[in-house]
Amino acid sequence: MRKLTVPILLTMLLVGLGWISYNEDLNLYWQSVIMFMGINIMMSSSLNIVNGYMGEFACGHAGFMAVGAYVSSILSVWLFANDRVLGAAVLPPESSVFLFPVVLLIGGIVASFFGLLVAIPSFKTRGDYLAIITIAANYIVKSTIENVDAVGGARGFMGMGKVISAMEKVAEIPWMMIWVFVGTIFTIVIIRRFVTSTYGKGIIAINQDEIAAEIMSVNTNKMKIIAFMLSAGLAGMAGALFAHVLGYVNPGSFTIMKSTEALVMVYLGGMGSLTGSVLSAILFTVMMEGFRFVFPVLNDSLHYINLLPDGYDITQVWKWVLIPLLLVLLMQFRPEGIMGNRELSDIFPKLKRFYSFK
Amino acid sequence: MDFAGIIQNILNALQWGSFYSLIALGYCLVYGVLLLINFAHGDIFMVGAYISLFVATLLLGQFGGIPGMPGWLVLTLAVPLVMILTSCVGVTLERIAYRPLRRKGAHRLYVVITALMCGLILENGNLALFGASRRSFPTLVETHVFDVSGVAVTNIKLAVILVAIIAFLFLRFVVVKTKIGMAMRAISYDKFAVPLMGIPIDTVIVFTFVLGSGFAGLAGLMFAMTYPVLDPYMGAMIGWKAFIAAVVGGIGSIRGAFAGGFLLGFVEIMVVAFFPSTLRDLIAFSILLFILWLKPTGLYGVARRTKI
């Protein structure tokens, strides 16, 4: 029974999400917020491998996301949709239902090879020099995409919407919601199984002391390659889902700003805590979207009591003042983040009787 | 591309590199003493540009002490004022954000994240308070163009390059020859033994921030005079790039920051001169990655050996 609780709960959650999306109990906006939650969970937990478990400072996560997004978008449009640039569909569009996960995986795999860009220099360089390499990799990926005119350059690339509608022709269910859910669970399970295995503990050993880990027969170079590639690959999958949810990608969405968002989520949740990553990604997405509704109300009420001058309105820009401010305050009073290197079962040990998640 | 064109490009690269160098010097000072990447530094440069805008309009406008002040007088008054006010911003950041974390002995990365967030607060706070409209900087000094055999040299261009070189020499003098500079080097060498020797560590760190932010403010003033359009995000891109320049030079070394800034300026201007300008970032960063691949600790950096 203990083994079954988590799968049962997840199935219930998937069915529930699918049901409310199918019946349109939630409008499309809230559905997309839930999907972005899933994508953000993938982003933050995959960055947590390098920044949390391995203790390096990588801040170019959006670059890998861009690679995954573009590779999978081009692939899926080329395979399943009639496009002006890429020509007619290579495969029958109905087959996208089965082959879409393969497209996602290919996007992830190509992104993980881009992770080698960062992994190989990381043998010699550490700390701040590695931070530079990751930032530079982010810039290089973004400006490469901008300079390739075949995929639309800075104008962006579209046509993924046709693939989604081809899936919906097969069965009228919320496909994207399901794929995002599957991708999120896949990410969490992979990372959890990896870092709790004997093999994956080598990464945590590198975090504690690299030289000691090397002496205790952890192949640090190999471990670093694996960590960076896994992190980049999962980020690429997140990017692939991101592209298909929006139906449009452009290189402007994968700037340092996007990488900063992923960093914020990792440190908000706590380094080296999967539960923290998941919680902080959900919290972050809810905050980002929740402020949209709070600000107009706040603005009207402040104008009503004449606290604000007439010509000044509180706009959505304040969102990016408040979120960093919250994070700065969090760092002052609870520097280890929400969970701080602990999982759910460490905080509530009695819960272990009811579930096992390995 | 004739000879005059090459000289013209070299001059432009020197000017562009001067801005990078001035900002990279601030990065390098703070890093050398605290081992902290002060990601808010680019935004302090932006704040410096805005402060110079306010100072200049205040002195030039009807509130000015003497109505109808000449531009050169405003400039001479503005330089120290802007430097002082910007240092106040930098020191405030240190006091409210970094010092408590340092006292707690928090993980280095948390301080870095806090710095990143402070930068975001500065740029978006500016956007939220003053709106997204770009502001134009008043002309303080008339731009004179000297035409030296086909090469256009403006007085502002010369001034910027001169200021960068003077700033570099001054900082080098402070760090190498003065007592407080010795204290700074001592802190970067061994943070735990220095307080035991009776050196007031907090004072030295505040002084470091004053120096770094002051020069960022000066860079902001120079930038505003050269490109008289200000927007809240001007510091973000330049800040990231100056940081990269500081690292390529070898972070924590003043010579390195200076050289790295000019190197990045040269690479960017030369790429734009010979290739389409959209390739600027791509080629510049690829070259920098190549340099880091050859010399993992930068041009002037010293490899720190870890004792077992």
XYZ file of C-alpha atoms in Angstrom:
666
model
C 0.000 0.000 0.000
C 2.824 2.398 0.840
C 4.247 1.946 -2.624
C 0.952 2.739 -4.273
C -0.050 5.977 -2.527
C 2.067 8.329 -4.602
C 1.091 6.894 -8.012
C -2.585 6.856 -6.975
C -2.440 10.473 -5.827
C -0.680 11.544 -9.011
C -3.197 9.720 -11.188
C -6.020 11.393 -9.313
C -4.360 14.763 -9.794
C -3.875 14.127 -13.517
C -7.478 12.998 -13.972
C -8.688 15.973 -11.953
C -6.636 18.459 -13.961
C -7.682 16.849 -17.219
C -11.335 16.874 -16.165
C -11.485 20.528 -15.197
C -9.634 21.496 -18.360
C -11.929 19.333 -20.475
C -15.085 20.791 -18.967
C -13.619 24.304 -19.078
C -14.301 24.741 -15.360
C -11.114 26.757 -15.436
C -10.795 29.234 -18.251
C -7.847 29.052 -20.641
C -5.868 31.639 -18.694
C -5.851 29.607 -15.487
C -5.091 26.465 -17.458
C -2.029 28.142 -18.894
C -0.997 29.288 -15.409
C -1.130 25.656 -14.253
C 0.917 24.598 -17.274
C 3.529 27.278 -16.570
C 3.669 25.979 -13.012
C 4.672 22.605 -14.368
C 7.262 24.138 -16.682
C 8.676 26.238 -13.846
C 8.883 23.141 -11.639
C 10.928 21.475 -14.367
C 13.169 24.524 -14.688
C 13.819 24.967 -10.982
C 14.341 21.304 -10.146
C 16.694 20.785 -13.078
C 18.751 23.835 -12.130
C 18.786 22.469 -8.595
C 20.981 19.564 -9.757
C 23.845 21.903 -10.575
C 23.223 24.799 -8.203
C 21.880 22.914 -5.235
C 23.218 19.398 -5.234
C 26.543 20.116 -6.895
C 26.999 23.577 -5.362
C 28.222 25.286 -8.517
C 26.860 28.660 -9.603
C 25.377 28.252 -13.074
C 23.225 31.086 -14.339
C 22.641 30.379 -17.998
C 19.769 27.988 -17.737
C 17.612 29.789 -20.283
C 20.135 28.971 -23.002
C 19.454 25.239 -22.727
C 15.747 25.940 -22.550
C 16.055 27.840 -25.839
C 17.859 24.936 -27.507
C 15.174 22.455 -26.437
C 12.376 24.812 -27.440
C 13.724 25.457 -30.925
C 14.821 21.891 -31.708
C 11.531 20.351 -30.658
C 9.429 23.064 -32.327
C 11.198 22.685 -35.671
C 11.044 18.923 -35.420
C 7.353 18.777 -34.587
C 6.372 21.284 -37.256
C 8.506 19.458 -39.828
C 7.046 16.075 -38.911
C 3.397 16.763 -38.221
C 2.303 20.056 -39.786
C 2.045 21.639 -43.210
C 4.261 24.675 -43.001
C 5.210 27.291 -45.563
C 8.905 27.051 -44.803
C 9.387 23.408 -43.886
C 6.938 22.010 -46.422
C 4.299 19.343 -45.999
C 4.071 17.032 -43.018
C 6.487 14.110 -43.228
C 4.379 11.799 -41.074
C 0.599 11.649 -40.808
C -0.450 14.383 -38.317
C -2.446 11.866 -36.241
C 0.758 10.059 -35.271
C 1.790 13.113 -33.213
C -0.181 11.658 -30.305
C 2.357 8.869 -29.938
C 5.444 10.594 -31.266
C 5.183 13.877 -29.380
C 7.030 12.530 -26.313
C 9.804 11.403 -28.654
C 10.042 14.939 -30.035
C 10.260 16.277 -26.470
C 12.987 13.775 -25.651
C 14.978 14.661 -28.763
C 14.758 18.343 -27.815
C 16.057 17.422 -24.362
C 18.883 15.283 -25.748
C 20.115 18.000 -28.108
C 19.976 20.505 -25.237
C 21.986 18.132 -23.075
C 24.732 18.087 -25.707
C 24.784 21.865 -25.426
C 25.276 21.261 -21.713
C 28.676 19.873 -22.689
C 29.586 23.451 -23.696
C 29.539 24.268 -20.006
C 30.505 20.885 -18.603
C 33.879 20.508 -20.294
C 35.283 23.889 -19.135
C 33.982 23.094 -15.623
C 36.756 20.525 -15.090
C 39.322 23.240 -14.662
C 37.314 26.337 -13.840
C 35.295 26.718 -10.679
C 33.057 29.203 -8.949
C 32.856 32.608 -10.550
C 34.686 31.689 -13.712
C 32.132 28.965 -14.283
C 29.359 31.516 -13.726
C 30.855 33.531 -16.586
C 30.999 30.536 -18.865
C 27.323 29.798 -18.243
C 26.290 33.413 -18.841
C 28.350 33.484 -22.024
C 26.801 30.202 -23.163
C 23.350 31.715 -22.625
C 24.263 34.765 -24.730
C 25.888 32.609 -27.418
C 22.843 30.364 -27.797
C 20.469 33.321 -27.897
C 22.420 35.307 -30.474
C 23.045 32.219 -32.612
C 19.302 31.662 -32.857
C 18.808 35.343 -33.637
C 21.256 35.089 -36.518
C 19.826 31.972 -38.156
C 17.283 33.380 -40.553
C 15.897 29.973 -41.528
C 14.108 29.641 -38.180
C 12.838 33.203 -38.245
C 15.769 34.936 -36.547
C 14.655 37.548 -34.046
C 11.079 37.393 -35.346
C 10.539 33.987 -33.785
C 9.117 30.711 -35.009
C 5.531 29.547 -35.010
C 3.318 26.739 -36.242
C 3.273 24.504 -33.170
C -0.413 25.290 -32.778
C -1.163 23.131 -35.814
C 0.476 20.143 -34.138
C -1.666 20.585 -31.045
C -4.839 20.862 -33.115
C -3.791 17.713 -34.997
C -3.626 15.928 -31.652
C -7.029 17.265 -30.698
C -8.464 15.857 -33.931
C -7.603 12.368 -32.655
C -9.224 12.836 -29.269
C -10.819 15.959 -27.822
C -8.864 16.089 -24.552
C -6.520 18.781 -23.168
C -3.331 17.310 -24.612
C -0.868 19.989 -23.573
C -1.991 19.807 -19.945
C -1.353 16.075 -19.976
C 2.058 16.386 -21.610
C 3.176 19.086 -19.196
C 2.017 16.967 -16.281
C 3.834 13.903 -17.605
C 6.980 15.927 -18.231
C 6.926 17.391 -14.737
C 6.471 14.016 -13.058
C 9.157 12.523 -15.305
C 11.593 15.280 -14.273
C 10.916 14.921 -10.570
C 11.149 11.134 -10.596
C 14.376 11.143 -12.627
C 16.047 13.675 -10.342
C 14.828 11.995 -7.184
C 15.993 8.565 -8.321
C 19.292 10.000 -9.481
C 20.301 11.929 -6.369
C 19.242 9.200 -3.957
C 21.154 6.508 -5.839
C 24.676 5.567 -4.762
C 25.894 6.738 -8.135
C 24.243 10.147 -7.891
C 25.511 10.770 -4.390
C 28.833 11.507 -6.089
C 27.387 14.896 -7.031
C 26.628 15.696 -3.407
C 30.143 14.527 -2.574
C 31.538 17.047 -5.070
C 29.529 19.740 -3.301
C 30.998 18.835 0.085
C 34.635 18.542 -0.964
C 35.835 17.940 -4.477
C 39.312 16.728 -3.601
C 38.059 14.321 -0.960
C 35.465 13.020 -3.417
C 38.187 12.430 -5.997
C 40.241 10.520 -3.425
C 37.235 8.418 -2.447
C 37.019 7.221 -6.062
C 34.280 9.520 -7.320
C 35.121 10.279 -10.940
C 34.500 14.011 -10.556
C 34.875 14.943 -14.216
C 32.410 12.280 -15.304
C 30.021 13.266 -12.504
C 30.184 16.919 -13.588
C 29.444 15.991 -17.193
C 26.468 13.907 -16.092
C 25.111 16.624 -13.788
C 25.382 19.357 -16.397
C 23.968 17.206 -19.161
C 21.035 16.000 -17.072
C 20.294 19.526 -15.931
C 20.528 20.925 -19.462
C 18.492 18.087 -20.942
C 15.630 18.504 -18.510
C 15.721 22.257 -19.085
C 15.535 21.538 -22.805
C 12.418 19.439 -22.229
C 10.935 22.288 -20.210
C 11.713 24.598 -23.103
C 10.075 22.210 -25.560
C 6.883 22.163 -23.501
C 7.064 25.955 -23.109
C 7.230 26.371 -26.885
C 4.258 24.090 -27.485
C 2.132 25.628 -24.755
C 2.625 29.093 -26.226
C 2.558 27.927 -29.845
C 5.234 30.513 -30.612
C 8.873 30.951 -29.618
C 11.241 33.823 -30.080
C 14.792 34.211 -28.829
C 13.770 37.228 -26.754
C 12.081 34.953 -24.197
C 15.352 33.216 -23.331
C 17.422 36.058 -21.948
C 19.370 36.340 -18.702
C 16.067 37.427 -17.158
C 14.628 33.947 -17.675
C 17.749 32.413 -16.147
C 17.374 34.761 -13.201
C 13.812 33.528 -12.688
C 15.075 29.947 -12.485
C 17.788 31.016 -10.027
C 15.219 32.815 -7.881
C 13.108 29.682 -7.710
C 16.038 27.476 -6.706
C 17.205 29.759 -3.912
C 13.673 30.488 -2.754
C 13.035 26.787 -2.349
C 16.369 25.925 -0.848
C 19.498 24.444 -2.382
C 19.442 20.708 -2.721
C 15.798 20.209 -1.895
C 13.428 18.823 -4.511
C 10.348 19.556 -2.450
C 11.615 23.102 -2.061
C 12.027 23.471 -5.818
C 8.506 22.255 -6.486
C 6.955 24.440 -3.792
C 8.900 27.528 -4.763
C 8.061 27.117 -8.441
C 4.364 26.895 -7.601
C 4.614 29.840 -5.210
C 6.591 31.895 -7.709
C 4.110 31.307 -10.531
C 1.156 32.078 -8.267
C 2.859 35.282 -7.107
C 3.693 36.363 -10.649
C 0.110 35.896 -11.770
C -1.529 36.928 -8.500
C 0.047 40.363 -8.542
C -1.758 41.021 -11.823
C -5.010 41.156 -9.883
C -3.670 42.731 -6.713
C -2.161 45.820 -8.276
C -5.285 47.334 -9.893
C -7.227 46.841 -6.642
C -4.409 48.351 -4.619
C -4.116 51.220 -7.055
C -7.846 52.044 -6.895
C -7.996 51.829 -3.112
C -4.933 54.032 -2.669
C -6.364 56.583 -5.058
C -9.651 56.388 -3.166
C -8.046 57.429 0.118
C -5.943 60.047 -1.706
C -2.588 58.579 -0.834
C -1.335 58.718 -4.387
C -1.002 61.770 -6.604
C -3.517 61.801 -9.460
C -1.093 61.381 -12.308
C 0.544 58.273 -10.865
C -0.706 54.708 -11.136
C 0.695 51.538 -9.668
C 1.561 49.426 -12.691
C 2.620 45.834 -13.198
C 6.277 46.914 -13.043
C 6.030 46.837 -9.254
C 5.808 43.060 -9.530
C 9.513 42.926 -10.322
C 10.268 45.225 -7.414
C 8.254 43.251 -4.875
C 9.433 39.756 -5.803
C 13.149 40.584 -5.496
C 12.384 42.491 -2.309
C 10.652 39.427 -0.855
C 13.636 37.321 -1.805
C 16.091 39.754 -0.225
C 14.061 39.709 2.977
C 13.909 35.924 2.865
C 17.683 35.792 2.532
C 18.028 38.072 5.567
C 15.754 36.099 7.869
C 15.876 32.590 6.464
C 18.914 32.313 4.223
C 18.470 28.615 3.551
C 15.231 29.165 1.617
C 11.813 27.664 2.304
C 12.905 24.080 2.871
C 16.651 24.450 3.195
C 18.256 21.211 2.059
C 15.489 19.061 3.531
C 12.727 17.087 1.891
C 9.114 16.738 2.973
C 9.846 13.494 4.801
C 12.584 15.174 6.849
C 10.175 17.803 8.138
C 7.292 15.423 8.780
C 8.964 12.089 9.564
C 5.639 10.459 10.441
C 4.488 10.830 6.845
C 6.935 8.091 5.879
C 4.431 5.552 7.117
C 2.017 6.520 4.380
C 4.136 6.858 1.290
C 7.454 5.955 -0.215
C 8.936 7.990 -3.020
C 12.187 6.737 -4.376
C 38.730 50.249 -44.651
C 41.533 52.740 -45.044
C 44.056 53.845 -42.465
C 41.887 56.668 -41.122
C 38.996 54.265 -40.687
C 41.120 51.908 -38.639
C 42.308 54.747 -36.397
C 38.687 55.884 -36.030
C 37.627 52.384 -34.965
C 40.494 52.150 -32.496
C 39.424 55.457 -30.955
C 35.810 54.292 -30.684
C 36.972 51.035 -29.155
C 39.049 52.946 -26.613
C 36.028 55.006 -25.651
C 33.699 52.000 -25.421
C 36.347 50.070 -23.532
C 36.719 52.949 -21.073
C 33.135 52.498 -19.898
C 33.626 48.776 -19.498
C 36.881 49.364 -17.665
C 35.410 51.899 -15.248
C 32.601 49.512 -14.322
C 34.858 46.462 -14.279
C 37.162 48.276 -11.824
C 34.277 48.534 -9.363
C 33.442 44.861 -9.777
C 37.026 43.939 -9.259
C 37.497 46.038 -6.091
C 34.489 44.547 -4.349
C 35.370 41.065 -5.497
C 38.979 41.378 -4.452
C 38.049 42.332 -0.909
C 34.860 40.377 -0.263
C 35.014 37.567 -2.843
C 31.469 38.645 -3.693
C 30.221 39.196 -7.223
C 28.336 42.431 -6.769
C 25.752 41.914 -9.498
C 24.046 45.159 -8.552
C 27.058 47.093 -9.814
C 25.723 47.588 -13.332
C 22.558 49.030 -11.842
C 24.570 51.291 -9.573
C 26.101 52.622 -12.788
C 22.558 53.217 -14.067
C 21.652 54.974 -10.816
C 24.773 57.073 -11.255
C 23.624 58.146 -14.711
C 20.212 59.114 -13.326
C 21.743 60.960 -10.387
C 23.909 62.920 -12.804
C 20.771 63.755 -14.789
C 19.078 65.133 -11.672
C 22.157 66.972 -10.503
C 22.689 68.525 -13.919
C 19.073 69.609 -14.383
C 18.992 70.941 -10.826
C 22.117 73.015 -11.279
C 21.196 74.175 -14.762
C 17.517 74.856 -14.082
C 15.811 77.718 -12.355
C 16.658 76.165 -8.971
C 20.348 76.592 -9.671
C 22.356 78.556 -7.149
C 23.417 80.994 -9.803
C 20.969 81.285 -12.681
C 22.623 80.793 -16.010
C 25.615 78.850 -14.769
C 28.046 77.944 -17.529
C 28.161 74.296 -18.473
C 31.763 73.645 -17.497
C 31.094 74.928 -13.974
C 28.069 72.643 -13.668
C 30.205 69.758 -14.808
C 32.960 70.459 -12.287
C 30.350 70.697 -9.528
C 28.505 67.623 -10.782
C 31.480 65.240 -10.816
C 32.124 65.189 -7.044
C 28.403 65.425 -6.247
C 27.500 62.472 -8.454
C 30.375 60.422 -7.117
C 29.397 61.109 -3.505
C 25.691 60.417 -4.031
C 26.329 57.213 -5.959
C 28.715 55.991 -3.291
C 25.930 56.598 -0.794
C 23.714 54.250 -2.824
C 26.437 51.617 -2.937
C 27.161 51.859 0.773
C 23.431 51.698 1.568
C 23.189 48.443 -0.365
C 26.141 47.088 1.554
C 24.689 48.133 4.896
C 21.168 46.787 4.453
C 21.706 43.783 2.222
C 25.208 42.392 2.374
C 26.469 43.163 5.865
C 23.816 41.224 7.837
C 24.429 38.216 5.646
C 28.178 38.523 6.141
C 27.698 38.743 9.893
C 25.625 35.570 9.831
C 28.282 33.852 7.813
C 25.782 32.848 5.135
C 26.767 30.811 2.110
C 28.514 32.883 -0.565
C 25.875 32.096 -3.160
C 23.111 33.599 -1.031
C 24.964 36.894 -0.965
C 25.343 36.716 -4.744
C 21.631 36.088 -5.191
C 20.856 38.993 -2.862
C 23.079 41.205 -5.000
C 21.293 40.073 -8.146
C 17.932 40.841 -6.553
C 19.113 44.277 -5.395
C 20.046 45.046 -8.975
C 16.562 44.041 -10.128
C 14.999 46.204 -7.416
C 17.066 49.191 -8.510
C 16.257 48.962 -12.192
C 12.587 48.086 -11.845
C 12.090 50.525 -8.982
C 13.454 53.190 -11.257
C 11.098 52.079 -14.018
C 8.124 52.045 -11.668
C 8.837 55.414 -10.101
C 9.918 57.458 -13.104
C 8.087 55.671 -15.895
C 9.415 54.032 -19.004
C 9.949 57.226 -20.974
C 13.562 57.757 -21.944
C 15.067 60.895 -20.542
C 17.482 63.082 -22.429
C 20.517 64.462 -20.720
C 21.129 68.218 -21.028
C 24.198 69.338 -22.942
C 26.761 70.511 -20.429
C 29.758 70.913 -22.668
C 29.517 71.683 -26.361
C 30.847 68.819 -28.436
C 33.826 69.957 -30.452
C 34.834 67.732 -33.322
C 38.499 67.919 -34.233
C 39.205 66.560 -37.676
C 42.678 65.084 -37.628
C 43.376 63.927 -41.216
C 39.998 62.257 -41.651
C 39.639 60.953 -38.091
C 36.827 62.553 -36.099
C 37.952 63.142 -32.517
C 35.496 64.724 -30.109
C 36.522 66.334 -26.853
C 34.145 64.082 -24.902
C 35.732 60.977 -26.399
C 39.162 62.137 -25.294
C 37.816 63.046 -21.845
C 36.284 59.588 -21.340
C 39.492 57.779 -22.250
C 41.491 60.135 -20.038
C 39.113 59.653 -17.100
C 39.369 55.878 -17.375
C 43.161 55.971 -17.378
C 43.268 58.440 -14.455
C 40.789 56.314 -12.500
C 42.901 53.235 -13.083
C 46.101 54.950 -11.965
C 44.349 56.420 -8.928
C 42.908 53.086 -7.835
C 46.214 51.385 -8.350
C 47.864 54.072 -6.221
C 45.240 53.643 -3.486
C 45.497 49.881 -3.388
C 49.254 49.602 -3.652
C 50.601 52.653 -1.839
C 48.192 53.666 0.913
C 47.511 52.139 4.280
C 43.837 51.475 3.628
C 44.776 49.793 0.372
C 47.090 47.556 2.314
C 44.197 46.702 4.613
C 42.078 45.844 1.572
C 44.717 43.500 0.249
C 45.083 41.986 3.699
C 41.359 41.239 3.897
C 41.369 39.539 0.539
C 44.391 37.516 1.644
C 43.012 36.295 4.961
C 39.640 37.453 6.256
C 39.965 35.826 9.648
C 43.349 37.064 10.771
C 42.752 40.705 9.805
C 40.299 41.649 12.623
C 42.692 40.088 15.118
C 45.326 42.587 14.011
C 43.046 45.461 14.971
C 42.065 46.442 11.430
C 38.459 47.732 11.352
C 37.174 45.326 8.734
C 33.778 46.985 8.247
C 35.309 50.400 7.634
C 37.601 48.982 4.997
C 34.723 47.213 3.270
C 32.613 50.382 3.290
C 35.571 52.246 1.816
C 35.806 49.630 -0.920
C 32.157 50.133 -1.768
C 32.626 53.902 -1.745
C 35.472 53.615 -4.246
C 33.721 51.141 -6.516
C 30.353 52.903 -6.541
C 31.972 56.311 -6.910
C 33.682 55.229 -10.091
C 30.471 53.602 -11.319
C 28.785 56.988 -10.785
C 31.552 58.720 -12.713
C 31.102 56.196 -15.517
C 27.364 56.940 -15.448
C 28.002 60.676 -15.793
C 30.422 60.121 -18.672
C 28.014 57.722 -20.364
C 25.153 60.191 -20.037
C 27.288 62.898 -21.606
C 28.326 60.660 -24.485
C 24.963 59.021 -25.226
C 22.469 61.524 -23.803
C 19.481 59.138 -23.645
C 18.869 57.313 -20.369
C 16.617 54.337 -19.756
C 16.254 52.168 -16.644
C 17.683 49.034 -18.249
C 20.857 50.645 -19.533
C 22.866 49.230 -16.636
C 21.820 45.608 -16.961
C 23.502 44.706 -20.231
C 26.603 46.816 -19.623
C 26.879 45.440 -16.104
C 26.838 41.817 -17.217
C 29.350 42.532 -19.936
C 31.659 44.508 -17.664
C 31.577 41.644 -15.189
C 32.581 39.270 -17.953
C 35.367 41.677 -18.890
C 36.564 41.749 -15.276
C 36.656 37.971 -15.148
C 38.507 37.633 -18.446
C 41.102 40.043 -17.087
C 41.381 37.941 -13.967
C 38.971 38.883 -11.240
C 40.446 40.581 -8.207
C 43.266 42.125 -10.175
C 42.973 45.833 -10.999
C 45.244 45.598 -14.008
C 43.175 42.690 -15.225
C 39.873 44.551 -14.932
C 41.301 47.522 -16.808
C 42.773 45.361 -19.573
C 39.668 43.176 -19.779
C 37.385 46.167 -20.226
C 39.454 47.519 -23.080
C 39.738 44.055 -24.608
C 35.968 43.600 -24.630
C 35.523 47.096 -26.065
C 37.995 46.342 -28.833
C 36.427 42.989 -29.680
C 32.919 44.449 -29.846
C 33.823 47.478 -31.960
C 36.007 45.449 -34.333
C 33.293 42.818 -34.802
C 30.817 45.553 -35.712
C 33.374 47.067 -38.087
C 34.033 43.883 -40.037
C 30.874 41.755 -39.623
C 27.121 42.439 -39.531
C 26.287 44.035 -36.205
C 23.861 41.278 -35.170
C 26.850 38.980 -34.718
C 28.407 41.246 -32.092
C 27.462 39.326 -28.958
C 28.034 35.951 -30.548
C 31.589 36.579 -31.699
C 32.567 38.653 -28.665
C 31.470 35.993 -26.203
C 32.965 33.179 -28.253
C 36.339 34.939 -28.185
C 36.050 35.485 -24.434
C 35.175 31.815 -23.882
C 38.208 30.878 -25.940
C 40.424 33.109 -23.780
C 39.009 31.567 -20.612
C 39.562 28.137 -22.080
C 43.236 28.957 -22.659
C 43.714 30.731 -19.330
C 41.128 29.429 -16.843
C 41.831 32.151 -14.297
C 41.844 35.078 -16.692
C 44.679 37.140 -18.132
C 46.189 38.406 -14.876
C 44.512 36.022 -12.472
C 46.471 33.904 -10.073
C 45.433 30.300 -9.649
C 44.579 29.690 -6.016
C 45.863 26.387 -4.824
C 43.595 24.465 -2.494
C 45.427 22.932 0.403
C 44.474 19.395 1.298
